[in-house]
C-alpha cells in the first residue's frame, strides 16, 4: 500500500480564522490541501476560483489537491493548471464519455500536474477499471458532492475494493482517494478497503487540526 495521505478540505475551514487555521495546517502532518471547486451548476453550491487557489498555494506548503465539481472540466481545469494545483480531479459525469475523460487527464498530466477522475455515488466504477494506468488518482465520493458535513455512505467501499484489487493485480501506482464523511471510524473502514488518500473536511476543521490529522494518520496499518 502507498503512504497514507490526509487532504483536509478547506470547504470546512473557518473563514473568520483563516491565518490561524492555515498555520495549524502547516504545522500538521497533512501533505495535501483539498480545494473544492463548485460552479453552482454541477452541484448546488458555489465556491472558489483560481486566484483563491493561488493565494492558498502561497500561504502554505501543502500540495493543492483541486477537486472540480463543474459542468465544463475542460475549461475550468485550464484555469487551475496555471494556479499552483499539484493535482486536478474532475467528474466523469461531466464528460462526454470515458475517452473524453482520459483525454482531459492526459492534457492535465502533460502540464506536469497529476490527473484524477472522480465518481459520484450513483456512478459505477467498472468502466474506469481498464484505464487506471492512465490516472494518477481515482476519487470515490462517499457523499453526494456539494456540501461538507454529510454522512459517509458505506456502500461506496465496494467501489474502493474493486479499484484496489485492480491496482494490486496490475501493480499500478494509482492512488485511491475517498471524499465525504471521513472521521476516525469511517477512515478505518476506508483504509481497510484500500484507500490511501483521505479527504476530511468537518472532522479536521471542527477540532484541533493537528491532532485530528494525526488521529487519521495513525490508522495506517
Ligand atoms: C463535498 C466535497 C468534500 C467535502 C468533504 O462535495 O467534495 O471535499 O468538503 O467534507 P466532509 O469531510 O465534512 O464530509
Ligand atoms: Zn472534495
PDB file of N, CA, C and O in Angstrom, residues 56-101:
ATOM      1  N   UNK A  56      -3.816  30.445  -1.579  1.00  0.00           N
ATOM      2  CA  UNK A  56      -3.565  29.361  -0.621  1.00  0.00           C
ATOM      3  C   UNK A  56      -2.216  28.710  -0.896  1.00  0.00           C
ATOM      4  O   UNK A  56      -1.492  28.338   0.015  1.00  0.00           O
ATOM      5  N   UNK A  57      -1.900  28.566  -2.163  1.00  0.00           N
ATOM      6  CA  UNK A  57      -0.632  27.941  -2.555  1.00  0.00           C
ATOM      7  C   UNK A  57       0.551  28.735  -1.993  1.00  0.00           C
ATOM      8  O   UNK A  57       1.545  28.169  -1.557  1.00  0.00           O
ATOM      9  N   UNK A  58       0.407  30.064  -2.013  1.00  0.00           N
ATOM     10  CA  UNK A  58       1.482  30.903  -1.473  1.00  0.00           C
ATOM     11  C   UNK A  58       1.524  30.846   0.048  1.00  0.00           C
ATOM     12  O   UNK A  58       2.577  30.974   0.656  1.00  0.00           O
ATOM     13  N   UNK A  59       0.357  30.660   0.656  1.00  0.00           N
ATOM     14  CA  UNK A  59       0.277  30.736   2.121  1.00  0.00           C
ATOM     15  C   UNK A  59       0.767  29.465   2.817  1.00  0.00           C
ATOM     16  O   UNK A  59       1.227  29.531   3.959  1.00  0.00           O
ATOM     17  N   UNK A  60       0.640  28.325   2.171  1.00  0.00           N
ATOM     18  CA  UNK A  60       1.050  27.061   2.810  1.00  0.00           C
ATOM     19  C   UNK A  60       1.878  26.218   1.839  1.00  0.00           C
ATOM     20  O   UNK A  60       1.805  26.407   0.623  1.00  0.00           O
ATOM     21  N   UNK A  61       2.630  25.265   2.412  1.00  0.00           N
ATOM     22  CA  UNK A  61       3.474  24.451   1.532  1.00  0.00           C
ATOM     23  C   UNK A  61       2.788  23.144   1.135  1.00  0.00           C
ATOM     24  O   UNK A  61       3.378  22.323   0.442  1.00  0.00           O
ATOM     25  N   UNK A  62       1.545  22.936   1.569  1.00  0.00           N
ATOM     26  CA  UNK A  62       0.838  21.699   1.208  1.00  0.00           C
ATOM     27  C   UNK A  62       0.527  21.704  -0.291  1.00  0.00           C
ATOM     28  O   UNK A  62       0.334  22.765  -0.890  1.00  0.00           O
ATOM     29  N   UNK A  63       0.463  20.504  -0.856  1.00  0.00           N
ATOM     30  CA  UNK A  63       0.134  20.408  -2.285  1.00  0.00           C
ATOM     31  C   UNK A  63      -1.355  20.675  -2.509  1.00  0.00           C
ATOM     32  O   UNK A  63      -2.198  20.124  -1.803  1.00  0.00           O
ATOM     33  N   UNK A  64      -1.647  21.508  -3.484  1.00  0.00           N
ATOM     34  CA  UNK A  64      -3.050  21.839  -3.753  1.00  0.00           C
ATOM     35  C   UNK A  64      -3.707  20.710  -4.553  1.00  0.00           C
ATOM     36  O   UNK A  64      -3.332  20.427  -5.697  1.00  0.00           O
ATOM     37  N   UNK A  65      -4.679  20.080  -3.910  1.00  0.00           N
ATOM     38  CA  UNK A  65      -5.421  18.928  -4.458  1.00  0.00           C
ATOM     39  C   UNK A  65      -6.790  19.478  -4.888  1.00  0.00           C
ATOM     40  O   UNK A  65      -7.695  19.634  -4.073  1.00  0.00           O
ATOM     41  N   UNK A  66      -6.886  19.816  -6.175  1.00  0.00           N
ATOM     42  CA  UNK A  66      -8.069  20.535  -6.671  1.00  0.00           C
ATOM     43  C   UNK A  66      -9.129  19.546  -7.162  1.00  0.00           C
ATOM     44  O   UNK A  66      -8.866  18.729  -8.047  1.00  0.00           O
ATOM     45  N   UNK A  67     -10.312  19.631  -6.579  1.00  0.00           N
ATOM     46  CA  UNK A  67     -11.436  18.740  -6.928  1.00  0.00           C
ATOM     47  C   UNK A  67     -12.483  19.589  -7.640  1.00  0.00           C
ATOM     48  O   UNK A  67     -13.165  20.399  -7.016  1.00  0.00           O
ATOM     49  N   UNK A  68     -12.577  19.402  -8.959  1.00  0.00           N
ATOM     50  CA  UNK A  68     -13.516  20.208  -9.753  1.00  0.00           C
ATOM     51  C   UNK A  68     -14.895  19.554  -9.767  1.00  0.00           C
ATOM     52  O   UNK A  68     -15.054  18.433 -10.251  1.00  0.00           O
ATOM     53  N   UNK A  69     -15.885  20.281  -9.277  1.00  0.00           N
ATOM     54  CA  UNK A  69     -17.280  19.832  -9.386  1.00  0.00           C
ATOM     55  C   UNK A  69     -17.975  20.861 -10.268  1.00  0.00           C
ATOM     56  O   UNK A  69     -18.670  21.763  -9.784  1.00  0.00           O
ATOM     57  N   UNK A  70     -17.711  20.746 -11.576  1.00  0.00           N
ATOM     58  CA  UNK A  70     -18.144  21.775 -12.534  1.00  0.00           C
ATOM     59  C   UNK A  70     -18.657  21.080 -13.794  1.00  0.00           C
ATOM     60  O   UNK A  70     -18.266  19.940 -14.080  1.00  0.00           O
ATOM     61  N   UNK A  71     -19.503  21.780 -14.556  1.00  0.00           N
ATOM     62  CA  UNK A  71     -20.052  21.170 -15.765  1.00  0.00           C
ATOM     63  C   UNK A  71     -19.071  21.199 -16.936  1.00  0.00           C
ATOM     64  O   UNK A  71     -19.243  20.448 -17.888  1.00  0.00           O
ATOM     65  N   UNK A  72     -18.057  22.079 -16.880  1.00  0.00           N
ATOM     66  CA  UNK A  72     -17.119  22.160 -18.008  1.00  0.00           C
ATOM     67  C   UNK A  72     -15.673  21.971 -17.525  1.00  0.00           C
ATOM     68  O   UNK A  72     -14.894  22.935 -17.443  1.00  0.00           O
ATOM     69  N   UNK A  73     -15.300  20.727 -17.202  1.00  0.00           N
ATOM     70  CA  UNK A  73     -13.943  20.497 -16.675  1.00  0.00           C
ATOM     71  C   UNK A  73     -12.828  20.868 -17.662  1.00  0.00           C
ATOM     72  O   UNK A  73     -11.740  21.256 -17.227  1.00  0.00           O
ATOM     73  N   UNK A  74     -13.072  20.780 -18.976  1.00  0.00           N
ATOM     74  CA  UNK A  74     -12.013  21.179 -19.925  1.00  0.00           C
ATOM     75  C   UNK A  74     -11.660  22.652 -19.718  1.00  0.00           C
ATOM     76  O   UNK A  74     -10.484  23.020 -19.623  1.00  0.00           O
ATOM     77  N   UNK A  75     -12.663  23.491 -19.636  1.00  0.00           N
ATOM     78  CA  UNK A  75     -12.432  24.935 -19.475  1.00  0.00           C
ATOM     79  C   UNK A  75     -11.843  25.254 -18.098  1.00  0.00           C
ATOM     80  O   UNK A  75     -10.829  25.943 -17.977  1.00  0.00           O
ATOM     81  N   UNK A  76     -12.462  24.715 -17.067  1.00  0.00           N
ATOM     82  CA  UNK A  76     -12.061  25.093 -15.701  1.00  0.00           C
ATOM     83  C   UNK A  76     -10.689  24.515 -15.344  1.00  0.00           C
ATOM     84  O   UNK A  76      -9.903  25.154 -14.647  1.00  0.00           O
ATOM     85  N   UNK A  77     -10.372  23.307 -15.838  1.00  0.00           N
ATOM     86  CA  UNK A  77      -9.060  22.755 -15.478  1.00  0.00           C
ATOM     87  C   UNK A  77      -7.938  23.612 -16.050  1.00  0.00           C
ATOM     88  O   UNK A  77      -6.896  23.779 -15.410  1.00  0.00           O
ATOM     89  N   UNK A  78      -8.147  24.198 -17.209  1.00  0.00           N
ATOM     90  CA  UNK A  78      -7.113  25.078 -17.766  1.00  0.00           C
ATOM     91  C   UNK A  78      -6.848  26.274 -16.847  1.00  0.00           C
ATOM     92  O   UNK A  78      -5.712  26.725 -16.712  1.00  0.00           O
ATOM     93  N   UNK A  79      -7.891  26.793 -16.209  1.00  0.00           N
ATOM     94  CA  UNK A  79      -7.698  27.909 -15.272  1.00  0.00           C
ATOM     95  C   UNK A  79      -6.826  27.479 -14.103  1.00  0.00           C
ATOM     96  O   UNK A  79      -5.989  28.230 -13.611  1.00  0.00           O
ATOM     97  N   UNK A  80      -7.026  26.230 -13.654  1.00  0.00           N
ATOM     98  CA  UNK A  80      -6.300  25.765 -12.469  1.00  0.00           C
ATOM     99  C   UNK A  80      -4.905  25.230 -12.802  1.00  0.00           C
ATOM    100  O   UNK A  80      -4.054  25.150 -11.915  1.00  0.00           O
ATOM    101  N   UNK A  81      -4.659  24.891 -14.049  1.00  0.00           N
ATOM    102  CA  UNK A  81      -3.309  24.448 -14.437  1.00  0.00           C
ATOM    103  C   UNK A  81      -2.293  25.569 -14.210  1.00  0.00           C
ATOM    104  O   UNK A  81      -1.117  25.308 -14.026  1.00  0.00           O
ATOM    105  N   UNK A  82      -2.783  26.794 -14.223  1.00  0.00           N
ATOM    106  CA  UNK A  82      -1.877  27.938 -14.040  1.00  0.00           C
ATOM    107  C   UNK A  82      -1.986  28.528 -12.630  1.00  0.00           C
ATOM    108  O   UNK A  82      -1.558  29.649 -12.402  1.00  0.00           O
ATOM    109  N   UNK A  83      -2.569  27.782 -11.710  1.00  0.00           N
ATOM    110  CA  UNK A  83      -2.850  28.371 -10.394  1.00  0.00           C
ATOM    111  C   UNK A  83      -2.222  27.618  -9.245  1.00  0.00           C
ATOM    112  O   UNK A  83      -2.691  27.695  -8.113  1.00  0.00           O
ATOM    113  N   UNK A  84      -1.180  26.857  -9.557  1.00  0.00           N
ATOM    114  CA  UNK A  84      -0.456  26.189  -8.471  1.00  0.00           C
ATOM    115  C   UNK A  84      -1.026  24.855  -8.048  1.00  0.00           C
ATOM    116  O   UNK A  84      -0.638  24.331  -7.001  1.00  0.00           O
ATOM    117  N   UNK A  85      -1.953  24.292  -8.839  1.00  0.00           N
ATOM    118  CA  UNK A  85      -2.503  22.977  -8.482  1.00  0.00           C
ATOM    119  C   UNK A  85      -1.424  21.907  -8.661  1.00  0.00           C
ATOM    120  O   UNK A  85      -0.667  21.937  -9.632  1.00  0.00           O
ATOM    121  N   UNK A  86      -1.368  20.960  -7.707  1.00  0.00           N
ATOM    122  CA  UNK A  86      -0.467  19.815  -7.858  1.00  0.00           C
ATOM    123  C   UNK A  86      -1.214  18.630  -8.428  1.00  0.00           C
ATOM    124  O   UNK A  86      -0.636  17.732  -9.040  1.00  0.00           O
ATOM    125  N   UNK A  87      -2.521  18.625  -8.215  1.00  0.00           N
ATOM    126  CA  UNK A  87      -3.391  17.569  -8.740  1.00  0.00           C
ATOM    127  C   UNK A  87      -4.728  18.204  -9.095  1.00  0.00           C
ATOM    128  O   UNK A  87      -5.207  19.078  -8.375  1.00  0.00           O
ATOM    129  N   UNK A  88      -5.291  17.773 -10.219  1.00  0.00           N
ATOM    130  CA  UNK A  88      -6.637  18.213 -10.589  1.00  0.00           C
ATOM    131  C   UNK A  88      -7.475  16.970 -10.854  1.00  0.00           C
ATOM    132  O   UNK A  88      -7.113  16.133 -11.691  1.00  0.00           O
ATOM    133  N   UNK A  89      -8.575  16.843 -10.118  1.00  0.00           N
ATOM    134  CA  UNK A  89      -9.517  15.769 -10.437  1.00  0.00           C
ATOM    135  C   UNK A  89     -10.830  16.405 -10.885  1.00  0.00           C
ATOM    136  O   UNK A  89     -11.175  17.513 -10.454  1.00  0.00           O
ATOM    137  N   UNK A  90     -11.516  15.692 -11.754  1.00  0.00           N
ATOM    138  CA  UNK A  90     -12.768  16.213 -12.315  1.00  0.00           C
ATOM    139  C   UNK A  90     -13.736  15.040 -12.410  1.00  0.00           C
ATOM    140  O   UNK A  90     -13.329  13.869 -12.335  1.00  0.00           O
ATOM    141  N   UNK A  91     -15.012  15.347 -12.596  1.00  0.00           N
ATOM    142  CA  UNK A  91     -16.025  14.289 -12.540  1.00  0.00           C
ATOM    143  C   UNK A  91     -16.284  13.627 -13.893  1.00  0.00           C
ATOM    144  O   UNK A  91     -16.514  14.302 -14.901  1.00  0.00           O
ATOM    145  N   UNK A  92     -16.316  12.303 -13.853  1.00  0.00           N
ATOM    146  CA  UNK A  92     -16.638  11.504 -15.037  1.00  0.00           C
ATOM    147  C   UNK A  92     -18.027  11.884 -15.580  1.00  0.00           C
ATOM    148  O   UNK A  92     -18.235  11.936 -16.791  1.00  0.00           O
ATOM    149  N   UNK A  93     -18.950  12.197 -14.664  1.00  0.00           N
ATOM    150  CA  UNK A  93     -20.334  12.508 -15.072  1.00  0.00           C
ATOM    151  C   UNK A  93     -20.409  13.793 -15.900  1.00  0.00           C
ATOM    152  O   UNK A  93     -21.417  14.034 -16.570  1.00  0.00           O
ATOM    153  N   UNK A  94     -19.373  14.626 -15.820  1.00  0.00           N
ATOM    154  CA  UNK A  94     -19.393  15.895 -16.556  1.00  0.00           C
ATOM    155  C   UNK A  94     -18.781  15.750 -17.953  1.00  0.00           C
ATOM    156  O   UNK A  94     -18.767  16.712 -18.723  1.00  0.00           O
ATOM    157  N   UNK A  95     -18.270  14.551 -18.274  1.00  0.00           N
ATOM    158  CA  UNK A  95     -17.554  14.366 -19.538  1.00  0.00           C
ATOM    159  C   UNK A  95     -18.460  13.670 -20.557  1.00  0.00           C
ATOM    160  O   UNK A  95     -19.412  12.984 -20.205  1.00  0.00           O
ATOM    161  N   UNK A  96     -18.085  13.811 -21.842  1.00  0.00           N
ATOM    162  CA  UNK A  96     -18.883  13.172 -22.907  1.00  0.00           C
ATOM    163  C   UNK A  96     -18.905  11.662 -22.723  1.00  0.00           C
ATOM    164  O   UNK A  96     -19.930  11.014 -22.805  1.00  0.00           O
ATOM    165  N   UNK A  97     -17.709  11.097 -22.517  1.00  0.00           N
ATOM    166  CA  UNK A  97     -17.581   9.648 -22.326  1.00  0.00           C
ATOM    167  C   UNK A  97     -16.209   9.372 -21.704  1.00  0.00           C
ATOM    168  O   UNK A  97     -15.456  10.310 -21.419  1.00  0.00           O
ATOM    169  N   UNK A  98     -15.896   8.117 -21.534  1.00  0.00           N
ATOM    170  CA  UNK A  98     -14.616   7.762 -20.895  1.00  0.00           C
ATOM    171  C   UNK A  98     -13.426   8.294 -21.699  1.00  0.00           C
ATOM    172  O   UNK A  98     -12.455   8.792 -21.131  1.00  0.00           O
ATOM    173  N   UNK A  99     -13.512   8.187 -23.027  1.00  0.00           N
ATOM    174  CA  UNK A  99     -12.377   8.636 -23.847  1.00  0.00           C
ATOM    175  C   UNK A  99     -12.129  10.132 -23.667  1.00  0.00           C
ATOM    176  O   UNK A  99     -10.980  10.587 -23.607  1.00  0.00           O
ATOM    177  N   UNK A 100     -13.193  10.893 -23.561  1.00  0.00           N
ATOM    178  CA  UNK A 100     -13.085  12.337 -23.326  1.00  0.00           C
ATOM    179  C   UNK A 100     -12.411  12.582 -21.964  1.00  0.00           C
ATOM    180  O   UNK A 100     -11.538  13.459 -21.832  1.00  0.00           O
ATOM    181  N   UNK A 101     -12.801  11.805 -20.969  1.00  0.00           N
ATOM    182  CA  UNK A 101     -12.219  11.944 -19.630  1.00  0.00           C
ATOM    183  C   UNK A 101     -10.729  11.586 -19.653  1.00  0.00           C
ATOM    184  O   UNK A 101      -9.899  12.288 -19.060  1.00  0.00           O
TER     185      UNK A 101
END
